[in-house]
Amino acid sequence: QVQLVESGGGLVQPGGSLRLSCAASGSIISIGTMGWYRQAPGNERELVAVVISGGSSRYTHYTDSVKGRFTISRDNAKNTVNLQMNSLKPEDTAVYYCNAGGVRTVEAGLNSYWGKGTLVTVSS
């Protein structure tokens, strides 16, 4: 029905950069929010960044630990969301998951969906 596919993860040195991408596909009418979460070993999944579309306006939110380093962007027409990660630190190492919330399809009302995740490893 609806699938989210992430890409762009990999191994990078501290201070380096990576760009994550996520594409949503299916019988989608609209998506309320698209964002990125991450989960490091032994930790709970946490919000990294999210883009909220309302009317003609778009709003972004970042967790404090990535502010000034990460940038989230969303293309509503393509149902994609990207995460540009700069100045990466070892503590950024985690599996990064794409999330789409408030997804309306031709078959049903609002639902949320998760991607399978992409691994980001920042070496020491």
PDB file of C-alpha atoms in Angstrom:
ATOM      1  CA  GLN A   1       0.000   0.000   0.000  1.00  0.00           C
ATOM      2  CA  VAL A   2       2.600   2.545   1.148  1.00  0.00           C
ATOM      3  CA  GLN A   3       6.336   1.959   1.260  1.00  0.00           C
ATOM      4  CA  LEU A   4       9.208   4.125   2.471  1.00  0.00           C
ATOM      5  CA  VAL A   5      12.697   3.359   1.187  1.00  0.00           C
ATOM      6  CA  GLU A   6      15.789   4.970   2.710  1.00  0.00           C
ATOM      7  CA  SER A   7      19.196   5.306   1.112  1.00  0.00           C
ATOM      8  CA  GLY A   8      22.494   7.088   1.638  1.00  0.00           C
ATOM      9  CA  GLY A   9      23.791   5.501   4.812  1.00  0.00           C
ATOM     10  CA  GLY A  10      27.351   4.339   5.153  1.00  0.00           C
ATOM     11  CA  LEU A  11      30.674   4.725   6.908  1.00  0.00           C
ATOM     12  CA  VAL A  12      32.125   8.195   7.333  1.00  0.00           C
ATOM     13  CA  GLN A  13      34.934   9.759   9.364  1.00  0.00           C
ATOM     14  CA  PRO A  14      34.214  12.264  12.142  1.00  0.00           C
ATOM     15  CA  GLY A  15      33.658  15.692  10.638  1.00  0.00           C
ATOM     16  CA  GLY A  16      32.449  14.217   7.377  1.00  0.00           C
ATOM     17  CA  SER A  17      29.070  14.446   5.693  1.00  0.00           C
ATOM     18  CA  LEU A  18      26.329  12.148   4.473  1.00  0.00           C
ATOM     19  CA  ARG A  19      23.037  12.753   2.739  1.00  0.00           C
ATOM     20  CA  LEU A  20      20.129  10.455   3.508  1.00  0.00           C
ATOM     21  CA  SER A  21      17.155  10.151   1.194  1.00  0.00           C
ATOM     22  CA  CYS A  22      13.719   8.633   1.621  1.00  0.00           C
ATOM     23  CA  ALA A  23      11.055   8.064  -0.997  1.00  0.00           C
ATOM     24  CA  ALA A  24       7.445   7.220  -0.224  1.00  0.00           C
ATOM     25  CA  SER A  25       5.433   5.329  -2.801  1.00  0.00           C
ATOM     26  CA  GLY A  26       1.902   4.016  -3.095  1.00  0.00           C
ATOM     27  CA  SER A  27      -1.602   5.357  -3.533  1.00  0.00           C
ATOM     28  CA  ILE A  28      -0.792   8.495  -1.557  1.00  0.00           C
ATOM     29  CA  ILE A  29      -3.041  11.526  -1.591  1.00  0.00           C
ATOM     30  CA  SER A  30      -1.177  13.586   0.988  1.00  0.00           C
ATOM     31  CA  ILE A  31       1.405  13.326   3.764  1.00  0.00           C
ATOM     32  CA  GLY A  32       1.214  15.521   6.849  1.00  0.00           C
ATOM     33  CA  THR A  33       4.733  15.088   8.208  1.00  0.00           C
ATOM     34  CA  MET A  34       7.944  13.473   7.027  1.00  0.00           C
ATOM     35  CA  GLY A  35      10.929  13.055   9.249  1.00  0.00           C
ATOM     36  CA  TRP A  36      13.932  11.096  10.391  1.00  0.00           C
ATOM     37  CA  TYR A  37      14.432   9.103  13.567  1.00  0.00           C
ATOM     38  CA  ARG A  38      17.483   7.219  14.741  1.00  0.00           C
ATOM     39  CA  GLN A  39      18.235   4.379  17.097  1.00  0.00           C
ATOM     40  CA  ALA A  40      21.676   3.595  18.456  1.00  0.00           C
ATOM     41  CA  PRO A  41      22.495   0.237  20.069  1.00  0.00           C
ATOM     42  CA  GLY A  42      21.009   0.068  23.551  1.00  0.00           C
ATOM     43  CA  ASN A  43      19.024   3.271  23.106  1.00  0.00           C
ATOM     44  CA  GLU A  44      15.431   4.099  22.307  1.00  0.00           C
ATOM     45  CA  ARG A  45      14.457   5.475  18.944  1.00  0.00           C
ATOM     46  CA  GLU A  46      14.589   9.272  18.963  1.00  0.00           C
ATOM     47  CA  LEU A  47      13.379  12.017  16.679  1.00  0.00           C
ATOM     48  CA  VAL A  48      16.139  13.683  14.667  1.00  0.00           C
ATOM     49  CA  ALA A  49      14.272  16.092  12.413  1.00  0.00           C
ATOM     50  CA  VAL A  50      10.815  16.542  10.937  1.00  0.00           C
ATOM     51  CA  VAL A  51       9.132  18.675   8.293  1.00  0.00           C
ATOM     52  CA  ILE A  52       5.501  19.655   8.789  1.00  0.00           C
ATOM     53  CA  SER A  53       3.433  20.950   5.894  1.00  0.00           C
ATOM     54  CA  GLY A  54       0.362  23.037   6.657  1.00  0.00           C
ATOM     55  CA  GLY A  55      -1.433  24.951   3.968  1.00  0.00           C
ATOM     56  CA  SER A  56       1.183  26.799   1.966  1.00  0.00           C
ATOM     57  CA  SER A  57       3.698  26.841   4.825  1.00  0.00           C
ATOM     58  CA  ARG A  58       6.388  24.382   5.867  1.00  0.00           C
ATOM     59  CA  TYR A  59       7.971  24.078   9.296  1.00  0.00           C
ATOM     60  CA  THR A  60      11.009  22.174  10.494  1.00  0.00           C
ATOM     61  CA  HIS A  61      12.039  20.884  13.889  1.00  0.00           C
ATOM     62  CA  TYR A  62      15.383  19.437  14.998  1.00  0.00           C
ATOM     63  CA  THR A  63      16.522  17.727  18.128  1.00  0.00           C
ATOM     64  CA  ASP A  64      19.035  19.867  20.016  1.00  0.00           C
ATOM     65  CA  SER A  65      21.995  17.575  19.394  1.00  0.00           C
ATOM     66  CA  VAL A  66      21.857  18.051  15.605  1.00  0.00           C
ATOM     67  CA  LYS A  67      20.897  21.719  15.327  1.00  0.00           C
ATOM     68  CA  GLY A  68      23.327  23.609  13.127  1.00  0.00           C
ATOM     69  CA  ARG A  69      24.717  20.390  11.651  1.00  0.00           C
ATOM     70  CA  PHE A  70      21.768  18.617  10.018  1.00  0.00           C
ATOM     71  CA  THR A  71      19.306  19.990   7.487  1.00  0.00           C
ATOM     72  CA  ILE A  72      16.034  18.331   6.558  1.00  0.00           C
ATOM     73  CA  SER A  73      14.270  19.024   3.288  1.00  0.00           C
ATOM     74  CA  ARG A  74      11.062  17.733   1.759  1.00  0.00           C
ATOM     75  CA  ASP A  75       9.683  17.608  -1.762  1.00  0.00           C
ATOM     76  CA  ASN A  76       5.913  17.275  -1.468  1.00  0.00           C
ATOM     77  CA  ALA A  77       5.427  16.659  -5.181  1.00  0.00           C
ATOM     78  CA  LYS A  78       7.800  13.680  -5.130  1.00  0.00           C
ATOM     79  CA  ASN A  79       6.905  12.475  -1.616  1.00  0.00           C
ATOM     80  CA  THR A  80      10.561  12.471  -0.656  1.00  0.00           C
ATOM     81  CA  VAL A  81      12.510  13.732   2.329  1.00  0.00           C
ATOM     82  CA  ASN A  82      16.265  14.209   2.675  1.00  0.00           C
ATOM     83  CA  LEU A  83      18.596  14.686   5.599  1.00  0.00           C
ATOM     84  CA  GLN A  84      21.887  16.445   4.963  1.00  0.00           C
ATOM     85  CA  MET A  85      24.240  15.572   7.803  1.00  0.00           C
ATOM     86  CA  ASN A  86      27.389  17.652   8.229  1.00  0.00           C
ATOM     87  CA  SER A  87      30.100  17.703  10.884  1.00  0.00           C
ATOM     88  CA  LEU A  88      29.236  14.161  11.869  1.00  0.00           C
ATOM     89  CA  LYS A  89      30.248  12.893  15.287  1.00  0.00           C
ATOM     90  CA  PRO A  90      30.726   9.338  16.556  1.00  0.00           C
ATOM     91  CA  GLU A  91      27.606   9.754  18.687  1.00  0.00           C
ATOM     92  CA  ASP A  92      25.595  10.176  15.481  1.00  0.00           C
ATOM     93  CA  THR A  93      26.172   6.492  14.756  1.00  0.00           C
ATOM     94  CA  ALA A  94      22.775   4.807  14.541  1.00  0.00           C
ATOM     95  CA  VAL A  95      20.224   3.255  12.263  1.00  0.00           C
ATOM     96  CA  TYR A  96      18.272   6.108  10.732  1.00  0.00           C
ATOM     97  CA  TYR A  97      14.597   5.538   9.968  1.00  0.00           C
ATOM     98  CA  CYS A  98      12.363   7.522   7.681  1.00  0.00           C
ATOM     99  CA  ASN A  99       8.861   8.242   8.946  1.00  0.00           C
ATOM    100  CA  ALA A 100       5.759   9.560   7.238  1.00  0.00           C
ATOM    101  CA  GLY A 101       2.870  10.645   9.432  1.00  0.00           C
ATOM    102  CA  GLY A 102      -0.668  11.669   8.648  1.00  0.00           C
ATOM    103  CA  VAL A 103      -0.561   9.783   5.359  1.00  0.00           C
ATOM    104  CA  ARG A 104      -3.840   9.805   3.469  1.00  0.00           C
ATOM    105  CA  THR A 105      -4.355   7.207   0.754  1.00  0.00           C
ATOM    106  CA  VAL A 106      -7.131   6.551  -1.723  1.00  0.00           C
ATOM    107  CA  GLU A 107      -8.155   3.484   0.304  1.00  0.00           C
ATOM    108  CA  ALA A 108      -8.060   4.721   3.903  1.00  0.00           C
ATOM    109  CA  GLY A 109      -7.731   7.631   6.290  1.00  0.00           C
ATOM    110  CA  LEU A 110      -4.668   8.834   8.151  1.00  0.00           C
ATOM    111  CA  ASN A 111      -1.877   6.380   8.950  1.00  0.00           C
ATOM    112  CA  SER A 112       1.831   6.453   9.685  1.00  0.00           C
ATOM    113  CA  TYR A 113       4.583   4.431   8.024  1.00  0.00           C
ATOM    114  CA  TRP A 114       8.207   3.545   8.678  1.00  0.00           C
ATOM    115  CA  GLY A 115      11.094   2.663   6.434  1.00  0.00           C
ATOM    116  CA  LYS A 116      13.382  -0.287   7.100  1.00  0.00           C
ATOM    117  CA  GLY A 117      16.249   1.970   8.165  1.00  0.00           C
ATOM    118  CA  THR A 118      19.708   2.796   6.874  1.00  0.00           C
ATOM    119  CA  LEU A 119      22.872   2.453   8.943  1.00  0.00           C
ATOM    120  CA  VAL A 120      25.111   5.455   9.544  1.00  0.00           C
ATOM    121  CA  THR A 121      28.479   4.710  11.120  1.00  0.00           C
ATOM    122  CA  VAL A 122      30.837   7.518  12.126  1.00  0.00           C
ATOM    123  CA  SER A 123      34.264   6.107  12.868  1.00  0.00           C
ATOM    124  CA  SER A 124      36.614   7.340  15.552  1.00  0.00           C
TER     125      SER A 124
END
